[in-house]
Amino acid sequence: MTHLLIISDDSITAAALRAALGKSGFSAATASYKDALETAARTSPHLLLAEINGHYDASRWQSVIALKKKRELPVIALVSETALASLDTHREVDDFIITPCNDVELSLRINRLLRSSAADSENSEQIKCSGLTIDLATCEVTVHGSKVDLTFKEYELLKLMASNKGRVFTREALLDKIWGYDYFGGDRTVDVHVRRLRSKIEDVDHTYIETVRNIGYKFIKNE
């Protein structure tokens, strides 16, 4: 399911929008501009909906900019007619819609932007997933903008699984692909390396690799 974060200082409007998006099949959380960063860390959204109602406030908008850059999230601005003139003063918006808006149109715009973002990621030399970025050109891994130091085997494991999101790899398959068919170590080698890898890229709020009981591992697939 697609997870959205509605950023608005009008709790009534945000709640109504959340209910409408829920009927369209989206899971949405709400947050004020002040609490946006904290809420995003807890809910891991795929897209931001930021309400700009009235006069554009640059100081409040900084939290949206920070989220977009840190988590590489697309942003749709929900703009009142009175705030429309100020929209071109910042280029961080991927799309906008004038409020009050049609629920069907908003859903279509959300889906279009998510498809576009996914295509851009697939066509680039980067693999991205909920704040995790693997730069295939430089072999660097970052989590929410912070560089992660991985060993060669850890990097190869991560790259292999992240390139095949949702696919289950047996321990034997990982041994063969990463260590080679002539490696004589046991399955325990895979478990140790995956455990170390997860300790470096995951925290209590973010899981990227799942254990498939009695089989092996898979990289999560965002829906």
CSV table of N, CA and C in Angstrom, one decimal, residues 70-168:
chain,number,residue,atom,x,y,z
A,70,LYS,N,16.2,14.8,2.1
A,70,LYS,CA,16.8,13.8,2.9
A,70,LYS,C,16.3,12.4,2.5
A,71,ARG,N,15.0,12.3,2.2
A,71,ARG,CA,14.3,11.1,1.9
A,71,ARG,C,14.0,10.9,0.4
A,72,GLU,N,14.4,11.9,-0.3
A,72,GLU,CA,14.2,11.8,-1.8
A,72,GLU,C,12.7,11.5,-2.2
A,73,LEU,N,11.8,12.3,-1.6
A,73,LEU,CA,10.4,12.1,-1.8
A,73,LEU,C,9.8,13.1,-2.7
A,74,PRO,N,8.8,12.7,-3.6
A,74,PRO,CA,8.1,13.6,-4.4
A,74,PRO,C,7.1,14.4,-3.6
A,75,VAL,N,6.9,15.6,-4.0
A,75,VAL,CA,6.0,16.5,-3.2
A,75,VAL,C,4.9,17.1,-4.1
A,76,ILE,N,3.6,17.0,-3.7
A,76,ILE,CA,2.5,17.7,-4.3
A,76,ILE,C,2.1,18.8,-3.4
A,77,ALA,N,2.0,20.0,-3.9
A,77,ALA,CA,1.5,21.1,-3.1
A,77,ALA,C,0.0,21.3,-3.3
A,78,LEU,N,-0.7,21.4,-2.2
A,78,LEU,CA,-2.1,21.7,-2.2
A,78,LEU,C,-2.3,23.2,-2.0
A,79,VAL,N,-2.5,23.9,-3.0
A,79,VAL,CA,-2.4,25.4,-3.0
A,79,VAL,C,-3.7,26.1,-3.1
A,80,SER,N,-4.0,27.0,-2.2
A,80,SER,CA,-5.2,27.8,-2.3
A,80,SER,C,-4.9,28.9,-3.3
A,81,GLU,N,-6.0,29.5,-3.9
A,81,GLU,CA,-5.9,30.5,-4.9
A,81,GLU,C,-5.1,31.7,-4.4
A,82,THR,N,-5.2,32.0,-3.2
A,82,THR,CA,-4.5,33.2,-2.6
A,82,THR,C,-3.0,32.9,-2.5
A,83,ALA,N,-2.6,31.7,-2.5
A,83,ALA,CA,-1.2,31.4,-2.3
A,83,ALA,C,-0.6,31.0,-3.7
A,84,LEU,N,-1.4,30.9,-4.7
A,84,LEU,CA,-0.9,30.4,-6.0
A,84,LEU,C,0.2,31.3,-6.6
A,85,ALA,N,0.1,32.6,-6.4
A,85,ALA,CA,1.1,33.5,-7.0
A,85,ALA,C,2.5,33.2,-6.4
A,86,SER,N,2.6,32.7,-5.2
A,86,SER,CA,3.9,32.5,-4.5
A,86,SER,C,4.5,31.1,-4.9
A,87,LEU,N,3.7,30.3,-5.6
A,87,LEU,CA,4.2,28.9,-5.9
A,87,LEU,C,5.5,28.9,-6.7
A,88,ASP,N,5.6,29.8,-7.6
A,88,ASP,CA,6.8,29.8,-8.5
A,88,ASP,C,8.1,30.4,-7.8
A,89,THR,N,7.9,30.7,-6.5
A,89,THR,CA,9.1,31.3,-5.8
A,89,THR,C,9.9,30.1,-5.2
A,90,HIS,N,9.4,28.9,-5.3
A,90,HIS,CA,10.2,27.8,-4.9
A,90,HIS,C,10.0,26.6,-5.8
A,91,ARG,N,11.1,25.9,-6.2
A,91,ARG,CA,11.1,24.9,-7.2
A,91,ARG,C,11.1,23.5,-6.7
A,92,GLU,N,10.8,23.3,-5.4
A,92,GLU,CA,10.9,22.0,-4.8
A,92,GLU,C,9.7,21.2,-5.0
A,93,VAL,N,8.6,21.8,-5.5
A,93,VAL,CA,7.3,21.1,-5.8
A,93,VAL,C,7.4,20.3,-7.1
A,94,ASP,N,7.0,19.0,-7.0
A,94,ASP,CA,6.9,18.2,-8.2
A,94,ASP,C,5.6,18.4,-9.0
A,95,ASP,N,4.6,18.7,-8.2
A,95,ASP,CA,3.3,19.0,-8.9
A,95,ASP,C,2.5,19.8,-7.9
A,96,PHE,N,1.4,20.4,-8.3
A,96,PHE,CA,0.5,21.1,-7.4
A,96,PHE,C,-0.9,21.0,-7.9
A,97,ILE,N,-1.8,21.2,-7.0
A,97,ILE,CA,-3.3,21.2,-7.3
A,97,ILE,C,-3.9,22.3,-6.5
A,98,ILE,N,-4.9,23.0,-7.1
A,98,ILE,CA,-5.5,24.1,-6.4
A,98,ILE,C,-6.6,23.5,-5.5
A,99,THR,N,-6.7,24.0,-4.3
A,99,THR,CA,-7.7,23.6,-3.4
A,99,THR,C,-8.9,24.6,-3.3
A,100,PRO,N,-10.1,24.1,-3.1
A,100,PRO,CA,-10.5,22.7,-2.8
A,100,PRO,C,-10.3,21.9,-4.1
A,101,CYS,N,-9.9,20.7,-4.0
A,101,CYS,CA,-9.6,19.8,-5.1
A,101,CYS,C,-10.5,18.6,-5.2
A,102,ASN,N,-10.6,18.1,-6.4
A,102,ASN,CA,-11.4,16.9,-6.7
A,102,ASN,C,-10.6,15.7,-6.2
A,103,ASP,N,-11.2,14.8,-5.4
A,103,ASP,CA,-10.5,13.6,-4.9
A,103,ASP,C,-10.0,12.7,-6.0
A,104,VAL,N,-10.7,12.5,-7.0
A,104,VAL,CA,-10.3,11.6,-8.1
A,104,VAL,C,-9.1,12.2,-8.8
A,105,GLU,N,-9.1,13.5,-9.1
A,105,GLU,CA,-8.0,14.2,-9.7
A,105,GLU,C,-6.7,14.1,-8.9
A,106,LEU,N,-6.9,14.3,-7.6
A,106,LEU,CA,-5.7,14.2,-6.7
A,106,LEU,C,-5.1,12.8,-6.7
A,107,SER,N,-6.0,11.8,-6.6
A,107,SER,CA,-5.5,10.4,-6.7
A,107,SER,C,-4.8,10.1,-8.0
A,108,LEU,N,-5.3,10.6,-9.1
A,108,LEU,CA,-4.6,10.4,-10.4
A,108,LEU,C,-3.2,11.1,-10.4
A,109,ARG,N,-3.1,12.3,-9.8
A,109,ARG,CA,-1.9,13.0,-9.8
A,109,ARG,C,-0.9,12.2,-8.9
A,110,ILE,N,-1.3,11.7,-7.8
A,110,ILE,CA,-0.5,11.0,-6.9
A,110,ILE,C,0.1,9.7,-7.6
A,111,ASN,N,-0.8,9.0,-8.2
A,111,ASN,CA,-0.3,7.8,-8.9
A,111,ASN,C,0.6,8.1,-10.1
A,112,ARG,N,0.4,9.1,-10.8
A,112,ARG,CA,1.2,9.5,-11.9
A,112,ARG,C,2.6,9.9,-11.4
A,113,LEU,N,2.7,10.7,-10.3
A,113,LEU,CA,4.0,11.1,-9.8
A,113,LEU,C,4.7,9.9,-9.2
A,114,LEU,N,4.1,9.0,-8.6
A,114,LEU,CA,4.8,7.9,-8.0
A,114,LEU,C,5.3,7.0,-9.1
A,115,ARG,N,4.6,6.8,-10.2
A,115,ARG,CA,5.1,6.0,-11.3
A,115,ARG,C,6.3,6.7,-12.0
A,116,SER,N,6.2,8.0,-12.1
A,116,SER,CA,7.3,8.8,-12.7
A,116,SER,C,8.6,8.7,-11.8
A,117,SER,N,8.4,8.8,-10.5
A,117,SER,CA,9.5,8.7,-9.6
A,117,SER,C,10.2,7.3,-9.7
A,118,ALA,N,9.3,6.3,-9.7
A,118,ALA,CA,9.8,4.9,-9.8
A,118,ALA,C,10.6,4.7,-11.1
A,119,ALA,N,10.1,5.2,-12.2
A,119,ALA,CA,10.8,5.1,-13.5
A,119,ALA,C,12.1,5.8,-13.5
A,120,ASP,N,12.2,7.0,-12.9
A,120,ASP,CA,13.4,7.8,-12.8
A,120,ASP,C,14.5,7.0,-12.0
A,121,SER,N,14.0,6.3,-11.0
A,121,SER,CA,15.0,5.6,-10.1
A,121,SER,C,15.5,4.4,-10.9
A,122,GLU,N,14.6,3.7,-11.6
A,122,GLU,CA,15.0,2.5,-12.4
A,122,GLU,C,16.0,2.8,-13.5
A,123,ASN,N,15.8,4.0,-14.1
A,123,ASN,CA,16.7,4.4,-15.2
A,123,ASN,C,18.0,5.1,-14.8
A,124,SER,N,18.2,5.3,-13.5
A,124,SER,CA,19.4,5.9,-13.1
A,124,SER,C,20.4,4.9,-12.6
A,125,GLU,N,21.6,5.4,-12.2
A,125,GLU,CA,22.6,4.5,-11.7
A,125,GLU,C,22.5,4.4,-10.2
A,126,GLN,N,21.3,4.6,-9.7
A,126,GLN,CA,21.0,4.5,-8.2
A,126,GLN,C,19.8,3.6,-8.0
A,127,ILE,N,19.9,2.8,-6.8
A,127,ILE,CA,18.8,2.0,-6.4
A,127,ILE,C,18.3,2.7,-5.1
A,128,LYS,N,17.0,3.0,-5.0
A,128,LYS,CA,16.5,3.8,-3.9
A,128,LYS,C,15.3,3.0,-3.2
A,129,CYS,N,15.3,3.1,-1.9
A,129,CYS,CA,14.1,2.5,-1.2
A,129,CYS,C,14.0,3.2,0.2
A,130,SER,N,13.0,4.0,0.3
A,130,SER,CA,12.6,4.6,1.6
A,130,SER,C,13.8,5.1,2.4
A,131,GLY,N,14.6,6.0,1.7
A,131,GLY,CA,15.7,6.6,2.4
A,131,GLY,C,17.0,6.0,2.2
A,132,LEU,N,17.0,4.7,1.7
A,132,LEU,CA,18.3,4.0,1.4
A,132,LEU,C,18.6,4.3,-0.1
A,133,THR,N,19.9,4.7,-0.3
A,133,THR,CA,20.3,4.9,-1.7
A,133,THR,C,21.6,4.1,-2.0
A,134,ILE,N,21.6,3.4,-3.0
A,134,ILE,CA,22.9,2.7,-3.5
A,134,ILE,C,23.3,3.3,-4.8
A,135,ASP,N,24.5,3.9,-4.8
A,135,ASP,CA,25.0,4.5,-6.0
A,135,ASP,C,25.9,3.5,-6.7
A,136,LEU,N,25.4,3.0,-7.8
A,136,LEU,CA,26.1,1.9,-8.5
A,136,LEU,C,27.4,2.4,-9.2
A,137,ALA,N,27.5,3.7,-9.4
A,137,ALA,CA,28.6,4.3,-10.1
A,137,ALA,C,29.8,4.4,-9.1
A,138,THR,N,29.5,4.8,-7.9
A,138,THR,CA,30.6,5.1,-6.9
A,138,THR,C,30.6,4.0,-5.8
A,139,CYS,N,29.7,3.0,-5.9
A,139,CYS,CA,29.6,1.9,-4.9
A,139,CYS,C,29.4,2.5,-3.5
A,140,GLU,N,28.8,3.6,-3.4
A,140,GLU,CA,28.5,4.2,-2.1
A,140,GLU,C,27.1,4.0,-1.6
A,141,VAL,N,26.9,3.8,-0.3
A,141,VAL,CA,25.5,3.5,0.2
A,141,VAL,C,25.3,4.6,1.3
A,142,THR,N,24.1,5.2,1.2
A,142,THR,CA,23.7,6.2,2.2
A,142,THR,C,22.3,5.9,2.7
A,143,VAL,N,22.1,6.2,3.9
A,143,VAL,CA,20.8,6.0,4.6
A,143,VAL,C,20.3,7.4,5.1
A,144,HIS,N,19.3,7.9,4.5
A,144,HIS,CA,18.8,9.2,4.9
A,144,HIS,C,19.9,10.3,4.8
A,145,GLY,N,20.7,10.1,3.8
A,145,GLY,CA,21.8,11.1,3.5
A,145,GLY,C,23.1,10.9,4.2
A,146,SER,N,23.1,9.9,5.1
A,146,SER,CA,24.4,9.6,5.9
A,146,SER,C,25.1,8.4,5.2
A,147,LYS,N,26.4,8.5,5.0
A,147,LYS,CA,27.1,7.5,4.3
A,147,LYS,C,27.3,6.3,5.3
A,148,VAL,N,27.1,5.1,4.7
A,148,VAL,CA,27.3,3.8,5.5
A,148,VAL,C,28.5,3.1,4.9
A,149,ASP,N,29.4,2.7,5.8
A,149,ASP,CA,30.6,2.0,5.4
A,149,ASP,C,30.3,0.5,5.5
A,150,LEU,N,30.4,-0.1,4.3
A,150,LEU,CA,30.1,-1.6,4.1
A,150,LEU,C,31.4,-2.3,3.6
A,151,THR,N,31.5,-3.5,4.0
A,151,THR,CA,32.6,-4.3,3.4
A,151,THR,C,32.2,-4.7,2.0
A,152,PHE,N,33.1,-5.2,1.2
A,152,PHE,CA,32.8,-5.6,-0.2
A,152,PHE,C,31.7,-6.6,-0.2
A,153,LYS,N,31.7,-7.6,0.6
A,153,LYS,CA,30.7,-8.7,0.6
A,153,LYS,C,29.3,-8.1,1.0
A,154,GLU,N,29.3,-7.2,2.0
A,154,GLU,CA,28.1,-6.6,2.5
A,154,GLU,C,27.5,-5.8,1.3
A,155,TYR,N,28.3,-5.0,0.7
A,155,TYR,CA,27.8,-4.2,-0.5
A,155,TYR,C,27.2,-5.1,-1.6
A,156,GLU,N,27.9,-6.1,-1.9
A,156,GLU,CA,27.5,-7.0,-3.0
A,156,GLU,C,26.2,-7.7,-2.6
A,157,LEU,N,26.0,-8.1,-1.4
A,157,LEU,CA,24.8,-8.7,-0.9
A,157,LEU,C,23.6,-7.7,-1.0
A,158,LEU,N,23.9,-6.5,-0.5
A,158,LEU,CA,22.8,-5.4,-0.6
A,158,LEU,C,22.5,-5.1,-2.0
A,159,LYS,N,23.4,-4.9,-2.9
A,159,LYS,CA,23.2,-4.6,-4.3
A,159,LYS,C,22.4,-5.7,-5.0
A,160,LEU,N,22.7,-6.9,-4.7
A,160,LEU,CA,22.0,-8.1,-5.3
A,160,LEU,C,20.6,-8.1,-4.9
A,161,MET,N,20.3,-8.0,-3.6
A,161,MET,CA,18.9,-8.1,-3.1
A,161,MET,C,18.1,-6.9,-3.5
A,162,ALA,N,18.7,-5.7,-3.4
A,162,ALA,CA,18.0,-4.5,-3.7
A,162,ALA,C,17.7,-4.4,-5.2
A,163,SER,N,18.5,-5.0,-6.0
A,163,SER,CA,18.2,-5.0,-7.4
A,163,SER,C,17.1,-6.0,-7.8
A,164,ASN,N,16.7,-6.8,-6.8
A,164,ASN,CA,15.6,-7.8,-7.1
A,164,ASN,C,14.6,-7.7,-5.9
A,165,LYS,N,14.0,-6.6,-5.7
A,165,LYS,CA,13.1,-6.3,-4.6
A,165,LYS,C,12.0,-7.3,-4.6
A,166,GLY,N,11.7,-7.9,-3.5
A,166,GLY,CA,10.6,-8.9,-3.4
A,166,GLY,C,11.0,-10.3,-3.7
A,167,ARG,N,12.1,-10.5,-4.3
A,167,ARG,CA,12.6,-11.9,-4.6
A,167,ARG,C,13.2,-12.5,-3.4
A,168,VAL,N,12.9,-13.8,-3.2
A,168,VAL,CA,13.4,-14.5,-2.1
A,168,VAL,C,14.7,-15.3,-2.6
